[in-house]
Amino acid sequence: MIYLDYSATTFVNDEVLDTYNKVTKRYIGNPNSLHKLGLEAKKIIDESTNQVKKILKTDKDVIYTSGATESNNLAIFGVVNKYKNRGKHIITTRLEHSSINEPLKKLESDGYKISYVSLNDDGTVNLDELNNLLCDDTILVTIATVNSEIGIMQDLDKISDIVKKYPKVIFHTDATQVIGKKSISFDNVDLVSMSSQKFYGMKGVGCLLKNKNLLLEPIIYGGKSTTEFRSGTPATPLIVSFAKALRLAYIDLDERYNYVFELSNYTKNKLSEISGVILNSTSKSIPHIINFSISNIKAETLLHALEEEEIFISTRTACNKSDDYSEAVFALTKDRERSMHSLRVSLSYLTTREEIDKFIEVLTLKIDSLNKLNYK
Ligand code: PMP
């Protein structure tokens, strides 16, 4: 099998799974129980939280969630419901994940105004336009650090410099596709979402980092948890294995990044030699995500043709709701055809050059045979 869909999800690291199993068996108490078993579980959660903060070099509060979908929902609804009186205007981009787009659509139907800031040719946010869009009615700016389909990485500090001109506006970033790949600072962001399944951790756990002075209206009410912003018995094994996955991801982070950078360039060069292939990733895309379109062949057809040879790639993000085209590729290229034919290959430090060579070889053959069939 050749797995080239690491941005959809990663395999769980054996050590992380081991931690999960050990903690499940060893720390049986409810962290909110007052007896010894509860205190032990609480202690190991607190230690994990301290580790998470240390690794991410942040003093923000850590709110554990079931993953980035919940973190994004909590960030958006938590802000608008807590700070209702501040305004009804939200700024975002056309590069967001469905767990941002769908909550915003819901708010739009409730009377909020959603502005989509336009993109430069390289996919970065048009900062002048962002500046012009911000107004007294703006309550939230939510922009992904790295887009999941094309890999465009935004400059959070530059965006924040503009957002800060309106001190009441809250700045959230969905950092799901950058955590564990590249170390960046979230000092100038109020809220940050992430999910452990993207960095070789368990599925079903993530977190929202929150500036200490910021409040959120919960979206899940109930019993005591690790914070007042999200109820439910703290999932000790998931939380501890989240911290473990993060710790492992940050060992050799730079070396792994450099390796993927080289491999990505190699892959892009090989792809551009195939007739009919157009790269959609730009100079601002992280190397882990390579997006390209192939003229005349439906992306899904090619995906399944590769699957026949046990090669796994993706058409767009696994969670995208629109069936026939990629909204992100369309936002970047304004080309409907290209956005209907886009494919994503996502690399890991585990990906080998041999795998890429095999992928390119099979892709070339499949394109040839599909073209011969004149398949459209
Ligand atoms: N945001 C981005 C950018 C993502 O890539 C994903 C996962 N595809 C999510 C949010 C949602 O993460 P989860 O499925 O862990 O909730």
Short mmCIF file of N, CA and C and ligand atoms in Angstrom, two decimals, residues 7-8 66-70 72 97 99 144 146-148 174 176-177 195 197-198 317 319, ligand 1:
data_model
loop_
_atom_site.label_atom_id
_atom_site.label_comp_id
_atom_site.label_asym_id
_atom_site.label_seq_id
_atom_site.Cartn_x
_atom_site.Cartn_y
_atom_site.Cartn_z
N SER A 7 -2.95 14.16 5.10
CA SER A 7 -3.68 15.33 5.59
C SER A 7 -5.13 14.99 5.91
N ALA A 8 -5.61 13.86 5.39
CA ALA A 8 -6.96 13.40 5.77
C ALA A 8 -6.89 12.82 7.18
N SER A 66 -13.35 17.00 21.24
CA SER A 66 -13.33 15.72 20.51
C SER A 66 -12.55 15.82 19.20
N GLY A 67 -12.04 17.01 18.88
CA GLY A 67 -11.29 17.18 17.65
C GLY A 67 -11.46 18.60 17.14
N ALA A 68 -10.88 18.86 15.98
CA ALA A 68 -10.91 20.24 15.48
C ALA A 68 -12.31 20.69 15.07
N THR A 69 -13.16 19.77 14.68
CA THR A 69 -14.53 20.16 14.32
C THR A 69 -15.20 20.81 15.53
N GLU A 70 -15.08 20.15 16.66
CA GLU A 70 -15.67 20.73 17.87
C GLU A 70 -14.95 22.01 18.29
N ASN A 72 -13.50 24.17 16.40
CA ASN A 72 -13.93 25.26 15.51
C ASN A 72 -15.34 25.73 15.86
N HIS A 97 -12.14 25.01 6.22
CA HIS A 97 -12.67 23.65 6.33
C HIS A 97 -14.18 23.71 6.56
N SER A 99 -15.86 22.53 8.82
CA SER A 99 -16.23 22.75 10.23
C SER A 99 -16.14 24.23 10.61
N ALA A 144 -7.87 29.96 8.54
CA ALA A 144 -7.04 28.77 8.78
C ALA A 144 -5.56 29.11 8.62
N VAL A 146 -3.25 26.90 7.86
CA VAL A 146 -2.92 26.17 6.63
C VAL A 146 -4.21 25.56 6.10
N ASN A 147 -4.49 25.85 4.84
CA ASN A 147 -5.67 25.27 4.20
C ASN A 147 -5.44 23.79 3.92
N SER A 148 -6.49 22.98 4.10
CA SER A 148 -6.28 21.53 4.03
C SER A 148 -6.20 20.99 2.60
N ASP A 174 -7.77 28.07 12.59
CA ASP A 174 -7.83 26.62 12.56
C ASP A 174 -6.43 26.15 12.16
N THR A 176 -5.25 23.09 12.41
CA THR A 176 -5.25 21.63 12.32
C THR A 176 -4.19 21.09 11.34
N GLN A 177 -3.97 21.79 10.24
CA GLN A 177 -3.05 21.25 9.22
C GLN A 177 -1.61 21.70 9.40
N SER A 195 -6.23 19.06 16.12
CA SER A 195 -6.76 17.70 16.26
C SER A 195 -5.62 16.70 16.24
N GLN A 197 -5.44 13.57 15.54
CA GLN A 197 -5.38 12.57 14.46
C GLN A 197 -4.55 13.04 13.26
N LYS A 198 -4.17 14.33 13.23
CA LYS A 198 -3.35 14.82 12.12
C LYS A 198 -1.87 14.73 12.43
N THR A 317 -10.67 17.71 0.50
CA THR A 317 -10.65 17.20 1.88
C THR A 317 -11.79 16.21 2.04
N CYS A 319 -13.78 15.85 4.14
CA CYS A 319 -14.99 16.39 4.79
C CYS A 319 -15.74 17.40 3.93
N1 PMP B 1 -9.91 21.66 10.14
C1 PMP B 1 -9.09 21.21 9.20
C2 PMP B 1 -8.24 22.19 8.45
C3 PMP B 1 -9.02 19.85 8.91
O1 PMP B 1 -8.20 19.40 7.95
C4 PMP B 1 -9.83 18.94 9.64
C5 PMP B 1 -9.80 17.45 9.36
N2 PMP B 1 -10.00 17.11 8.04
C6 PMP B 1 -10.69 19.47 10.63
C7 PMP B 1 -10.69 20.82 10.85
C8 PMP B 1 -11.58 18.57 11.43
O2 PMP B 1 -10.85 17.77 12.29
P1 PMP B 1 -11.56 16.58 13.08
O3 PMP B 1 -12.09 15.66 12.03
O4 PMP B 1 -10.50 15.95 13.90
O5 PMP B 1 -12.67 17.14 13.87
#
